[in-house]
XYZ file of C-alpha atoms in Angstrom:
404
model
C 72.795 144.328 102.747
C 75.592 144.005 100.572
C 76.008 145.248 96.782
C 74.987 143.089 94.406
C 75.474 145.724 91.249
C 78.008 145.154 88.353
C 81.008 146.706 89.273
C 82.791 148.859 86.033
C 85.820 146.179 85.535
C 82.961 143.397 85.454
C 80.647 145.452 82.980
C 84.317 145.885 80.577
C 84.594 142.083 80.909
C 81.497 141.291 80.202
C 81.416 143.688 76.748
C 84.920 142.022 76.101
C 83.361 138.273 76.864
C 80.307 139.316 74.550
C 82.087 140.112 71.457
C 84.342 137.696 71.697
C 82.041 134.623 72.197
C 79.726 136.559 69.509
C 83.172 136.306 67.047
C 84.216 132.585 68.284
C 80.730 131.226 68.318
C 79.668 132.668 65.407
C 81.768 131.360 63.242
C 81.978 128.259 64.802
C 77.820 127.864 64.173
C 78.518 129.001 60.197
C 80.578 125.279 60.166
C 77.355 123.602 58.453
C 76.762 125.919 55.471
C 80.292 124.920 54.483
C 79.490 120.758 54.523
C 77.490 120.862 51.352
C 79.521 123.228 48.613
C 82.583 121.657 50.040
C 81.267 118.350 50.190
C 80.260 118.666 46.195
C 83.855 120.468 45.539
C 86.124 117.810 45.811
C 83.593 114.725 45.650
C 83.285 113.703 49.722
C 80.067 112.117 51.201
C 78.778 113.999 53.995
C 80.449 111.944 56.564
C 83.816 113.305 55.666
C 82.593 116.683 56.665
C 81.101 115.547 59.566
C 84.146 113.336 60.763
C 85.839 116.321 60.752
C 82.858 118.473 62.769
C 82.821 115.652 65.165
C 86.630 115.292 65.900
C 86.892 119.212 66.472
C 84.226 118.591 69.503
C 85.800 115.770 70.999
C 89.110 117.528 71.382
C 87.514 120.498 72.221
C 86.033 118.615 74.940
C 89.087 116.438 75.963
C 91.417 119.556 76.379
C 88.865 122.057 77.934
C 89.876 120.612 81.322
C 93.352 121.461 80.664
C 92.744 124.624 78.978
C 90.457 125.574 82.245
C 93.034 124.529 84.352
C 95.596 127.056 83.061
C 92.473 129.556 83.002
C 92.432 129.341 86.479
C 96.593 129.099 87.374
C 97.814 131.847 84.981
C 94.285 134.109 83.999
C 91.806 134.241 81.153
C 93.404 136.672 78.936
C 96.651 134.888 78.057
C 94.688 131.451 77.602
C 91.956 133.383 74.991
C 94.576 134.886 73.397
C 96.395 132.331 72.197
C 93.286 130.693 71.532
C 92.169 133.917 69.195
C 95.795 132.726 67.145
C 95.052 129.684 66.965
C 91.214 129.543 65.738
C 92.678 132.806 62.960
C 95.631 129.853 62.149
C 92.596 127.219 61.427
C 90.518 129.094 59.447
C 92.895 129.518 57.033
C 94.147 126.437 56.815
C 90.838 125.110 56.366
C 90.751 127.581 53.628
C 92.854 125.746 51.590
C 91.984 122.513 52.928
C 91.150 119.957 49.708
C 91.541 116.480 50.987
C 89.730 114.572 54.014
C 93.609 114.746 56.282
C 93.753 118.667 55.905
C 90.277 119.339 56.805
C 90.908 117.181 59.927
C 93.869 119.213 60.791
C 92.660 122.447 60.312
C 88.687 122.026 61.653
C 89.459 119.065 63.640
C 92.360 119.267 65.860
C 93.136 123.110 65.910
C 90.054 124.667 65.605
C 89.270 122.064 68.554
C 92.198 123.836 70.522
C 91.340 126.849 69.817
C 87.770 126.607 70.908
C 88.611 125.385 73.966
C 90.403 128.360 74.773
C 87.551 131.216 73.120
C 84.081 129.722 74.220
C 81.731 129.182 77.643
C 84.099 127.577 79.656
C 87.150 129.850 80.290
C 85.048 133.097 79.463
C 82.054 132.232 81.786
C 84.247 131.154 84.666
C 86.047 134.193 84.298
C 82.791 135.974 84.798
C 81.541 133.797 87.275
C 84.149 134.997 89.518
C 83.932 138.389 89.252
C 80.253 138.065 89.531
C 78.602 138.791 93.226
C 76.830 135.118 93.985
C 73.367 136.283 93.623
C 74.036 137.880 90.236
C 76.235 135.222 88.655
C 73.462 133.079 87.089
C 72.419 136.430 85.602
C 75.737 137.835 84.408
C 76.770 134.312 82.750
C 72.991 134.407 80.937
C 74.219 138.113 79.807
C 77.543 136.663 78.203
C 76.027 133.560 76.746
C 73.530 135.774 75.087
C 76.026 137.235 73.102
C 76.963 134.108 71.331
C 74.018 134.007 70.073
C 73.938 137.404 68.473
C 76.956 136.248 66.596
C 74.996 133.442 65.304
C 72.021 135.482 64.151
C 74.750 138.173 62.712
C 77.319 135.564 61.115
C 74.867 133.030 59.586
C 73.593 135.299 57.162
C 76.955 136.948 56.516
C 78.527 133.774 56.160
C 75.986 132.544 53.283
C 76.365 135.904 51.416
C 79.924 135.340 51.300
C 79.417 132.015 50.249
C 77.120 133.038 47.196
C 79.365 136.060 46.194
C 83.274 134.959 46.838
C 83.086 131.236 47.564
C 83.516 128.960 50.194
C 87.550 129.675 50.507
C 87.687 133.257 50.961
C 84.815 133.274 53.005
C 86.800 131.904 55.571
C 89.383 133.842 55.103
C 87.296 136.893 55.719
C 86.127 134.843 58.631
C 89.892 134.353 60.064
C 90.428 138.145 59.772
C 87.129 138.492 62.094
C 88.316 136.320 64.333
C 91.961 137.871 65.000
C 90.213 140.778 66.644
C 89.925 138.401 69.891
C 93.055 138.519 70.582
C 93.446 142.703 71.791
C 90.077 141.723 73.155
C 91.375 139.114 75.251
C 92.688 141.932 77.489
C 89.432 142.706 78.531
C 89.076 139.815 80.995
C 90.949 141.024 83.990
C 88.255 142.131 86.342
C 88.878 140.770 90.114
C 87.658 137.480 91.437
C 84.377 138.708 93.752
C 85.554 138.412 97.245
C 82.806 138.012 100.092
C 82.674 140.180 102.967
C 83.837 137.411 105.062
C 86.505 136.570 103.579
C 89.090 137.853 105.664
C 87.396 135.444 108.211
C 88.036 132.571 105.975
C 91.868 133.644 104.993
C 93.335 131.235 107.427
C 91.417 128.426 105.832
C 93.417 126.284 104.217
C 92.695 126.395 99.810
C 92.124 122.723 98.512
C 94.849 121.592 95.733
C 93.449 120.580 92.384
C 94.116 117.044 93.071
C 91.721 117.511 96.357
C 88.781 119.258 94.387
C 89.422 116.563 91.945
C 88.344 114.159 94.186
C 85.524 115.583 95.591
C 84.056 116.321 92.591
C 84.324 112.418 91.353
C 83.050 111.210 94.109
C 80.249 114.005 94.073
C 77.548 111.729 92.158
C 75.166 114.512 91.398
C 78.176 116.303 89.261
C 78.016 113.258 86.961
C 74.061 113.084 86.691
C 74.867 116.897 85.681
C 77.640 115.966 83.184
C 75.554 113.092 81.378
C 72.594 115.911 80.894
C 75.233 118.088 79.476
C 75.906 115.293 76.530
C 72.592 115.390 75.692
C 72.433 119.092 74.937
C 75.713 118.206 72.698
C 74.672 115.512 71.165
C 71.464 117.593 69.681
C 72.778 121.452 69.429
C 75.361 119.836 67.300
C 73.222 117.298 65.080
C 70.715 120.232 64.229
C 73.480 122.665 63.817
C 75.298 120.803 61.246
C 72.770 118.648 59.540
C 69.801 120.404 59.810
C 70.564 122.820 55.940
C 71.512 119.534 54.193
C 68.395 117.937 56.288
C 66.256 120.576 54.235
C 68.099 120.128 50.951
C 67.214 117.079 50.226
C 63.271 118.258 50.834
C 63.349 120.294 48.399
C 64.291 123.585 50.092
C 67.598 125.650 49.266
C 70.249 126.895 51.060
C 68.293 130.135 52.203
C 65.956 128.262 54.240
C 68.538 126.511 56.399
C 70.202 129.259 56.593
C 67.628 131.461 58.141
C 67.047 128.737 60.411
C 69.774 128.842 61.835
C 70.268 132.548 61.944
C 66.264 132.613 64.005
C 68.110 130.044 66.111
C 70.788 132.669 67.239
C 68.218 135.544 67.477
C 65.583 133.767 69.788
C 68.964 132.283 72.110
C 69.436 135.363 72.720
C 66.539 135.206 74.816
C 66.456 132.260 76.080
C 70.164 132.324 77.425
C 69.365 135.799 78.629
C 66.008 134.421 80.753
C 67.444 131.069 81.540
C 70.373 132.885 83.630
C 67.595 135.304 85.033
C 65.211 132.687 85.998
C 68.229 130.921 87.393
C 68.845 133.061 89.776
C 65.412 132.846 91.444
C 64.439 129.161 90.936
C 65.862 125.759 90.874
C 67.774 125.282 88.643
C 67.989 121.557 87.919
C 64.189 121.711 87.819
C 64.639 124.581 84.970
C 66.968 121.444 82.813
C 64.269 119.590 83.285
C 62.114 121.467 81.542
C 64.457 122.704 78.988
C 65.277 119.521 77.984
C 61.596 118.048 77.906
C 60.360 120.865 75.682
C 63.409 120.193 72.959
C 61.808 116.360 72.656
C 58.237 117.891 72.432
C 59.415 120.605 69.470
C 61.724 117.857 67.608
C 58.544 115.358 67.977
C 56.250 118.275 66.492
C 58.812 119.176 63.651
C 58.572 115.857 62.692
C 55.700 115.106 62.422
C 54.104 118.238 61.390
C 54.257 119.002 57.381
C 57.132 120.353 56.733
C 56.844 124.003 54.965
C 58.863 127.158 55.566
C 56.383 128.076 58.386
C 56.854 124.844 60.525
C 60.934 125.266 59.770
C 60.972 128.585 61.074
C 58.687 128.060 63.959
C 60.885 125.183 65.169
C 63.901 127.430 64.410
C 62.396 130.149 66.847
C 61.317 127.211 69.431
C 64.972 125.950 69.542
C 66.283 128.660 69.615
C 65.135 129.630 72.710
C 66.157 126.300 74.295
C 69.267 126.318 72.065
C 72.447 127.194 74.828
C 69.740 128.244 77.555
C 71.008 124.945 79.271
C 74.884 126.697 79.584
C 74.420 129.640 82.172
C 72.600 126.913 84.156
C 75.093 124.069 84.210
C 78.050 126.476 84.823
C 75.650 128.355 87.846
C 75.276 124.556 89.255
C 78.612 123.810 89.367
C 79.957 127.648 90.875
C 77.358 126.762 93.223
C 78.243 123.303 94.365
C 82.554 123.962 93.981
C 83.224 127.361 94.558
C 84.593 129.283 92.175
C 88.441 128.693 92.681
C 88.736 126.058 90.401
C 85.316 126.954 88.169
C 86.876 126.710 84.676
C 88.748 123.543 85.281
C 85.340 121.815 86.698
C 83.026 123.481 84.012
C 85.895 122.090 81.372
C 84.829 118.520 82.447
C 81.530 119.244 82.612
C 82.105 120.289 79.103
C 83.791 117.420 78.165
C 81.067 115.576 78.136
C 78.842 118.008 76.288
C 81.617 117.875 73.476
C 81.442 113.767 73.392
C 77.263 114.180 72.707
C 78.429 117.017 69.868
C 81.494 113.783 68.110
C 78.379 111.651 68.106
C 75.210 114.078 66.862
C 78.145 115.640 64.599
C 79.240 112.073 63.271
C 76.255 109.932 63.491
C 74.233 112.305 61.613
C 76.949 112.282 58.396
C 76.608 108.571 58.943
C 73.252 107.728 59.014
C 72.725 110.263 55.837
C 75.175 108.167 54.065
C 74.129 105.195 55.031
C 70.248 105.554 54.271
C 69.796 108.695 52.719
C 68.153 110.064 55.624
C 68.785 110.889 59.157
C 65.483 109.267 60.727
C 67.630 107.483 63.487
C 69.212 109.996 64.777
C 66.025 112.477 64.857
C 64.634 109.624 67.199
C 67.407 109.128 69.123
C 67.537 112.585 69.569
C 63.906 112.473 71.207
C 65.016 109.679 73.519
C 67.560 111.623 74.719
C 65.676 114.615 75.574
C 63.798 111.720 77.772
C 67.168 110.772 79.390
C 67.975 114.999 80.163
C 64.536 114.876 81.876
C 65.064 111.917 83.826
C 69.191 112.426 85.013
C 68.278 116.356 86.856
C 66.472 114.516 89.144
C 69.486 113.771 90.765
C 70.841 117.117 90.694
C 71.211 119.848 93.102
C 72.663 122.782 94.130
C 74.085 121.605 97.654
C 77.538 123.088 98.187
C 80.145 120.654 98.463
C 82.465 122.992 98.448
C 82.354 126.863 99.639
C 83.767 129.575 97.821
């Protein structure tokens, strides 16, 4: 029987992954208790905001293949380093950002690059691979765990900055946080996992990137995967963003949200933590399935249920445990079905299309607010799409197309 333990370079990388996606995703969640005092600053609807929200997530999306590619050709480290540079260079440009072009710049386009180089993609691929097979749905669960505990820590922090100091040098505190990823970066350099057989296999010939390329776009179940994966975009990112100026105008302050969001990031914790355990024992397009189907039942309850500080938080603790459960189990699917070779690239464009649901939830929700004053359109289209996640893992599986 062979070992399936966590070797010591793998348990370094996977402290290093923690507190870095803890730092990257942390921050990045914080993002919506900035739309409203900024918003109110220098006179913008909310769509201007959430323009800006929305056209970080597309081009996170669009270059995460790229970024994944280099992942893979030249390591993790250097790639999440220069990302760590580039999200601390953001920050603080967004710091001083006062008119709708700036904030686009600085949130938009490179705070979009540089979360394409700190967040699930590059850092669970790296872990993937050093990950035994029968432990890597667990050890990606373990990592994406940790972004949530950066949520539940820098939520609360963020708002008590905002009170005390302001919205400006609140994220310039938040820049200084975030240059610590870059030593950390040098904490991804355990070994890719290599199978006993694998001298066996060395004569094999390794597929080029255009060849895996192809196989994966002719690979239909890949796609069915991908199109769930906008759906989880699409409504992390709607809530995320929307959901404190959602409860403003019902009366409730900026507390409320904010706790929301923090029970969010405490309860993920679990449920990334048990998705990637259950993962490893059970289907896991079956476990989408039901991930996504109970998101439509809690929205449809949160709805329609009176809404008091007891139903907000019990949603917020609901969520949360369906919040990024979905990402340990997408990125297992596709190690399983590609190999892990080329895992960052092919999670990237899985990702891609993650990051076009999070331009629309981000976008359509500043839209519809300005439009009507509320965002009922986009609270039911987010229940038909937890319809559509049900119905597209039924033509997923875990076949392997191509071996490691």
């Amino acid at each position: 029987m062979s070992d399936t333990r966590f070797s010591k370079p793998l348990i370094y990388m996977l402290i290093g992954s923690a507190i870095i996606l803890a730092l990257s995703l942390g921050v990045r969640h914080a993002f919506g208790l900035y739309l409203v005092p900024m918003s109110d600053e220098f006179g913008w609807g909310h769509n201007v905001f959430s323009l800006a929200i929305a056209m970080q997530n597309l081009i996170w999306g669009a270059v995460q293949p790229i970024t994944g590619v280099f992942a893979d050709k030249y390591g993790s480290k250097i790639v999440v380093a220069v990302g760590g540079a580039l999200y601390t260079l953001g920050l603080l440009l967004m710091a001083v950002s006062s008119t709708g072009l700036l904030l686009n710049l600085s949130v938009g386009l490179i705070l979009g690059l540089a979360l394409s180089a700190t967040s699930f993609p590059v850092l669970l691929s790296a872990v993937g691979r050093a990950a035994h097979p029968e432990k890597r749905s667990l050890a990606m669960g373990i990592a994406s765990a940790a972004g949530s505990f950066g949520q539940f820590i820098m939520l609360p922090s963020t708002l008590l900055l905002l009170q005390s100091v302001g919205w400006s040098a609140a994220l310039i505190v938040s820049a200084i946080l975030i240059a610590l990823i870059i030593p950390l970066a040098w904490t991804l350099k355990a070994p890719a996992y290599t199978p006993p057989n694998a001298l066996a296999a060395i004569h094999k010939p390794a597929l080029s990137i255009k060849e895996i390329l192809v196989i994966a776009k002719n690979h239909k179940p890949f796609w069915f995967l991908s199109l769930g994966f906008f759906v989880c975009g699409f409504q992390v990112v709607f809530i995320g963003i929307h959901l404190p100026g959602y409860l403003i105008d019902h009366g409730f302050n900026a507390t409320t949200g904010t706790v929301f969001l923090a029970l969010v990031g405490l309860f993920n914790i679990v449920g990334t933590y048990t998705a990637g355990w259950l993962g490893g024992k059970y289907s896991k397009p079956y476990l989408l399935m039901g991930l996504y189907g109970l998101r439509g039942i809690a929205i449809i309850g949160f709805l329609l249920l009176p809404l008091s500080t007891w139903t907000i938080y019990s949603f917020g603790i609901i969520m949360g445990l369906l919040w990024l459960s979905t990402v340990p189990l997408t990125n297992g699917i596709v190690a399983n079905m590609f190999g892990i070779k080329y895992l960052s690239m092919l999670s990237g464009i899985v990702f891609f299309t993650h990051q076009v649901g999070s331009f629309f939830g981000g976008w359509l929700g500043g839209v519809n607010h300005d439009m009507t004053g509320n965002y009922n359109m986009v609270w039911i289209f987010s229940i038909l799409l937890s319809i559509l996640g049900v119905l597209v893992h039924f033509f997923v599986n875990e076949e392997h197309v191509v071996h490691d």
